[in-house]
Structure formats: C-alpha cells, structure tokens
CSV table of C-alpha atoms in Angstrom, one decimal:
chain,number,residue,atom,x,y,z
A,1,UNK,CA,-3.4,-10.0,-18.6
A,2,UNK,CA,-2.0,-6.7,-19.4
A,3,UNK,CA,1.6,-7.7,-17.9
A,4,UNK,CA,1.4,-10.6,-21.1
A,5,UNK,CA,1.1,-7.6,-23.3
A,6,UNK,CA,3.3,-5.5,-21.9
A,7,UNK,CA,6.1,-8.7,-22.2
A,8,UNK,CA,4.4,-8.7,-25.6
A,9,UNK,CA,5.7,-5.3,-26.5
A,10,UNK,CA,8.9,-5.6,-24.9
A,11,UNK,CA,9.9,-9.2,-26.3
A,12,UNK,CA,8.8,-8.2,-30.1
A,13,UNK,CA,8.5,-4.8,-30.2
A,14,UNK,CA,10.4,-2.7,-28.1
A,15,UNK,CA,12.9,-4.1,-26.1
A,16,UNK,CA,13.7,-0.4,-24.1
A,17,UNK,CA,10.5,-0.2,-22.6
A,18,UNK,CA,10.6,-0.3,-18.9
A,19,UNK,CA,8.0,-1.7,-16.0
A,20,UNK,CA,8.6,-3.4,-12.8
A,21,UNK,CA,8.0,-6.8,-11.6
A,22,UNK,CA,8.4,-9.8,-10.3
A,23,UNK,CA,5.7,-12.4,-9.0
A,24,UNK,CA,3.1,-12.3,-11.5
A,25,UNK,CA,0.7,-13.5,-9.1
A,26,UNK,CA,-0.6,-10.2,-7.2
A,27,UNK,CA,1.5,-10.6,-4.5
A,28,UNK,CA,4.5,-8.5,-5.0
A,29,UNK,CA,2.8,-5.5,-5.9
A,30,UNK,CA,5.8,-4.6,-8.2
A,31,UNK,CA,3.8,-4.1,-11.5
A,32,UNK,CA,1.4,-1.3,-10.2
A,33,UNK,CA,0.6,1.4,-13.0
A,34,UNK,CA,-2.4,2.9,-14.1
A,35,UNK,CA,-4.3,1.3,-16.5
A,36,UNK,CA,-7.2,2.9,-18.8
A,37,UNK,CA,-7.4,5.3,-15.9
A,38,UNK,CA,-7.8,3.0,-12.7
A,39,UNK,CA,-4.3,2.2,-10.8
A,40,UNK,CA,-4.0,-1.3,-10.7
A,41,UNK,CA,-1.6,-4.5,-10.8
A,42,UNK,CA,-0.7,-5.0,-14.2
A,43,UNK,CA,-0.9,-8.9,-13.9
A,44,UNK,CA,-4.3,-9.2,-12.3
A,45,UNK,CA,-5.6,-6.6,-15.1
A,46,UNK,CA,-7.5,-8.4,-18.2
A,47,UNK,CA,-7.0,-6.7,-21.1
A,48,UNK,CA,-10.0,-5.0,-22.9
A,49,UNK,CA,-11.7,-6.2,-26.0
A,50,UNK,CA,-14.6,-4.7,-27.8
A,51,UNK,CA,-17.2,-6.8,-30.1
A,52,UNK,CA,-14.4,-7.4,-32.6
A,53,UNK,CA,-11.5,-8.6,-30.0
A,54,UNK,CA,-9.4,-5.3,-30.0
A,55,UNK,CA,-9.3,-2.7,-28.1
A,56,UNK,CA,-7.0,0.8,-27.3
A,57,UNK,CA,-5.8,0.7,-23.5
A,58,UNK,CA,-3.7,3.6,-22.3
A,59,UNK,CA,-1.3,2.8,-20.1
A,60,UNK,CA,0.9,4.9,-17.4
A,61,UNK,CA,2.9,5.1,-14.6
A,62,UNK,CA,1.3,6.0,-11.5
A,63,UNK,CA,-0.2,9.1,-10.8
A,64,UNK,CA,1.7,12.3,-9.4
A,65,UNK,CA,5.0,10.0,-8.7
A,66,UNK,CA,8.2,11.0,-10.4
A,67,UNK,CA,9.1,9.1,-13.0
A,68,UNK,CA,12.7,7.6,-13.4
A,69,UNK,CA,11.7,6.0,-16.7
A,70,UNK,CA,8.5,4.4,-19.1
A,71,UNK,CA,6.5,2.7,-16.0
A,72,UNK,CA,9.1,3.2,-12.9
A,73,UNK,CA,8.5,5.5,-10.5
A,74,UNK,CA,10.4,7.0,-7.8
A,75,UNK,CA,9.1,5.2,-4.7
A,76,UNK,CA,11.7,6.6,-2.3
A,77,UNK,CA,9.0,9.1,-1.0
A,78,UNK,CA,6.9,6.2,-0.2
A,79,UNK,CA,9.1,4.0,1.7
A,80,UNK,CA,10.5,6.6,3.6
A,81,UNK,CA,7.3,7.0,5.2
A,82,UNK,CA,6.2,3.4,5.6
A,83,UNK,CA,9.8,3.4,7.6
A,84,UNK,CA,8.6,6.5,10.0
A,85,UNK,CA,5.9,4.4,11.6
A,86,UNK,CA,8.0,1.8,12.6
A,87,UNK,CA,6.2,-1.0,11.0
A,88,UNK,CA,7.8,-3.8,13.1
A,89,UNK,CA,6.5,-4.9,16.8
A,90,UNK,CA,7.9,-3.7,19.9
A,91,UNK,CA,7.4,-4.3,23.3
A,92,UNK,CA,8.1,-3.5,26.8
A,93,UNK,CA,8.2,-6.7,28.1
A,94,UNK,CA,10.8,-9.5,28.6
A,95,UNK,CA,10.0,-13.0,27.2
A,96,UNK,CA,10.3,-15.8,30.2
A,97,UNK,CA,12.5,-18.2,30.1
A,98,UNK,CA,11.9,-20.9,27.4
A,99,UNK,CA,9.6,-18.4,25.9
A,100,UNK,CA,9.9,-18.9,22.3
A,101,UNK,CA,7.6,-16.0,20.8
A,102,UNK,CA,4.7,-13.8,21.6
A,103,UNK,CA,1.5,-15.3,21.0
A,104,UNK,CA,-2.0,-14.9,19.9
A,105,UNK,CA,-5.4,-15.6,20.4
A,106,UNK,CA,-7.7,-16.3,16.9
A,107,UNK,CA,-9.4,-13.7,18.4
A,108,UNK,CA,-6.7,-11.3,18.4
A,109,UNK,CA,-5.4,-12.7,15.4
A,110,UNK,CA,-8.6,-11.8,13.1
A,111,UNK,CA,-8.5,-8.4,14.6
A,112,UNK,CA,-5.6,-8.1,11.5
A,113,UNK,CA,-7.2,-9.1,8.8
A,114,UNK,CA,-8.0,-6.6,6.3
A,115,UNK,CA,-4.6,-5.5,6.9
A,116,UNK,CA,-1.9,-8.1,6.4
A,117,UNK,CA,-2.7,-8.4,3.3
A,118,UNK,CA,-1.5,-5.1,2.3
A,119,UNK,CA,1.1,-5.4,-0.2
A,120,UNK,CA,2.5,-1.8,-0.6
A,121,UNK,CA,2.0,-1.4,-4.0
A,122,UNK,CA,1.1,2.6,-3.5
A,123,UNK,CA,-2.2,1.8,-5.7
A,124,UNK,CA,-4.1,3.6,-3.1
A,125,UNK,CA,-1.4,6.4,-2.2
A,126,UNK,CA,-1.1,7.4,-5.7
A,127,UNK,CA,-5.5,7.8,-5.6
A,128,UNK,CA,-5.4,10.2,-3.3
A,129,UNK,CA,-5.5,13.4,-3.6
A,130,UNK,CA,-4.2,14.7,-0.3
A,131,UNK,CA,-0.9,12.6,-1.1
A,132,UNK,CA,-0.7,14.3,-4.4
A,133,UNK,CA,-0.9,17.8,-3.0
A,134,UNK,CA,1.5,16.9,0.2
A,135,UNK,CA,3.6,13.6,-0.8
A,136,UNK,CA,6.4,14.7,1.2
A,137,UNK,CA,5.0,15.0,4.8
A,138,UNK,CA,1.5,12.9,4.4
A,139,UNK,CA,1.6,9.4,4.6
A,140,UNK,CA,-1.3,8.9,2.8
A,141,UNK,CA,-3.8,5.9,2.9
A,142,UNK,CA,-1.7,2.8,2.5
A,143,UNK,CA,1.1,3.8,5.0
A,144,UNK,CA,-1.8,4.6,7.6
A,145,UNK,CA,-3.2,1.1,6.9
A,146,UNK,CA,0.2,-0.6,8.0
A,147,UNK,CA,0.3,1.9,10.9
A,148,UNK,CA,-3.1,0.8,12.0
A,149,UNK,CA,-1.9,-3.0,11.5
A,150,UNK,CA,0.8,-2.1,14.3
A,151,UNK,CA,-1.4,-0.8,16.8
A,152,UNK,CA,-4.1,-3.5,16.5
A,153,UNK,CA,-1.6,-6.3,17.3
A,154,UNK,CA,-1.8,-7.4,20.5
A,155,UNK,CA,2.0,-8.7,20.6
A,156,UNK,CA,2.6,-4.6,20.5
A,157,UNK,CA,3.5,-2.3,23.8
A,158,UNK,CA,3.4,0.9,22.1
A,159,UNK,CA,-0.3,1.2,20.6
A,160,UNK,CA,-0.5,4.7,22.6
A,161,UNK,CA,3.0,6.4,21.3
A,162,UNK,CA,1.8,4.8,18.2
A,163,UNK,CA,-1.8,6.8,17.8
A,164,UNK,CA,-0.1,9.7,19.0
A,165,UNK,CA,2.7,10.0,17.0
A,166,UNK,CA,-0.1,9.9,14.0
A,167,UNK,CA,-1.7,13.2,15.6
A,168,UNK,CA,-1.6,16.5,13.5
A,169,UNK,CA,-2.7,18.3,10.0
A,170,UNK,CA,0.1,16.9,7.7
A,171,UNK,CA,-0.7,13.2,9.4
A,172,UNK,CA,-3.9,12.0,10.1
A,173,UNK,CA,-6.1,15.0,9.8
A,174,UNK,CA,-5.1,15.3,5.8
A,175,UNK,CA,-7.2,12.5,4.9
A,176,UNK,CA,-10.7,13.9,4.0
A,177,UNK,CA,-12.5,10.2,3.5
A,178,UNK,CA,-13.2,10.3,0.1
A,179,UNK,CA,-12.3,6.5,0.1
A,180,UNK,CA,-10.6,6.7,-3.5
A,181,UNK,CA,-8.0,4.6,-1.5
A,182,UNK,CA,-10.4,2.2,-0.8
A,183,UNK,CA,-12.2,2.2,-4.4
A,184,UNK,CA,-8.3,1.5,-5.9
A,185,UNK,CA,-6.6,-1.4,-3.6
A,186,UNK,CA,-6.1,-4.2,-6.4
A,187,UNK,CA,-6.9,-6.2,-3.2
A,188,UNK,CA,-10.0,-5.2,-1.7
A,189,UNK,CA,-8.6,-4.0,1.2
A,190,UNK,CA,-10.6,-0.4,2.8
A,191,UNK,CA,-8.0,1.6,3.9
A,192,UNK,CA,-10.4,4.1,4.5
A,193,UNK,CA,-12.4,2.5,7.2
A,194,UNK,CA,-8.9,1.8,9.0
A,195,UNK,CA,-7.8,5.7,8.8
A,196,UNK,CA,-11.6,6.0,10.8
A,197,UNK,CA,-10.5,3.8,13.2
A,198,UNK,CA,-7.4,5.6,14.1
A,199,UNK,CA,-9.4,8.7,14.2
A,200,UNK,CA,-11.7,7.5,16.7
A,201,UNK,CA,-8.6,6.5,19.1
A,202,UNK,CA,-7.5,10.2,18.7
A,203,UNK,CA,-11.0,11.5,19.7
C-alpha cells in the first residue's frame, strides 16, 4: 500500500518527510492525501505498477488545505465546522427512573447506516469545489453527512432546530450536487444523496 512506501521513504530515505497516521486499517482516516490525482487513504491505496513492476505516483497533500508541512494539513477549518452542528444527541426528555439509555429499534437503527461510518477524513470536503471557493463558512459535504446522521436518529429531540439551522446560501444551498464527494469517500459512503435528503426537509 502506498503508506508502506511512504514508511519506505521515510525509514531509508528521508527521515524529514511528514504524513499523518495512525491505524493503518482505514479506520482512523489520518493518512488522507491525494494520490495520482484521487484523494484517498494512503493505507487502503495499492501502489501502481506498469508491465515492468514500476511505476511514477505523485503524491500530495489534500487539495486547497493549507499546508503546515510535506503531507499535514491544517484541519482546524474543518473541525470547527463539524463542532457547529453539534454532532452529539440531545434531547428534551428526562430518562425514567432505572432508565439506563435511550433506545432503538433495528428499524430505526438501519435508518444510520451509510452514515456511521463516516470517518472524517475530509476526502470528500477537499473534492469539492464549493468548499474550495468558501472553506471558511461552507461546511461542505462530509460535515453535512454527520449533520444528517444527527437528525436521522431517533434518540434526537432537536431534528427541526437541526434542519433549520442548515438553512441559507453559505450552508446548504452551496452544494450544487456534482457528487465529487460521493465519487472520493475512501468508504463508499454518498454524501451526496444525504445533502438531498436534507434538502427535501427544507422544502
């Protein structure tokens, strides 16, 4: 995989170089870069050979990020943003007493999937062109994931204040569907069809 080579390079060759991660598994999401073009997870990425076993990749740090060194980029932008939507359940009711938890259905626990497995790794952000042109103020397509994950859980009170609060040009409305998003999750998640979803709540 093209985190071996990159270990490669830094354990034989150049020991300054600089990447993130940390699993190794696609799980983490720490070792997103783009690769040969495509943003991807650098351990999930095979490295390309032609007919005689070599062959030039180009790698680089995400797209339209700033760059703190080699491969690292500034994610502050993005985590400031997944913080905005409050990506952590809250309700209006009390739990009774010996209530131990809020629960679920299967039902209403399938209704997430697609989502959960998000693993903010900004491959999808950093696709999208909208989030180029307006990084500080539009979430962009992973964030809006996450914020649909919130309002589709039925353990949630707040699913109205949460559509709503997504209302407006520099929110919602700056995603145009060109599903790059979609077309770049290193999981096959479809961002995309989630951001549709929360459209159709806003009418």
């Amino acid at each position: 995989m093209m985190l071996d080579v990159l270990f490669e390079i830094k354990n034989k060759h150049d020991s300054s170089i600089t990447f993130r991660r940390s699993c190794r598994e696609g799980v983490c999401g720490s070792c997103a870069m783009n690769i040969n073009g495509k943003n991807c997870l650098a351990c999930l990425t095979k490295v390309d050979r032609d007919e005689d076993g070599i062959a030039s990749t180009v790698v680089l740090p995400l797209p339209h990020m700033f760059v703190i060194k080699d491969l690292v980029v500034d994610m502050t932008y993005f985590y400031q943003q997944y913080k905005s939507i409050e990506p952590w359940l809250k309700t209006k009711k009390q739990k009774e007493d010996g209530q131990k938890e809020f629960l679920q259905t299967k039902e209403e626990r399938a209704k997430l999937d697609g989502m959960w497995e998000c693993i903010l790794c900004a491959c999808c952000n950093t696709s999208c062109p909208s989030y180029w042109w307006n990084t500080p103020t539009f979430p962009g397509p992973a964030i809006l994931l996450q914020a649909y994950k919130m309002i589709a859980d039925s353990r949630d009170d707040f699913t109205k204040e949460r559509v709503e609060a997504l209302r407006g040009e520099m929110k919602i409305g700056r995603c145009h569907t060109i599903r790059n998003c979609s077309n770049a999750c290193p999981k096959g998640l479809n961002p995309a069809e989630k951001i549709l979803q929360i459209k159709g709540m806003l009418g």
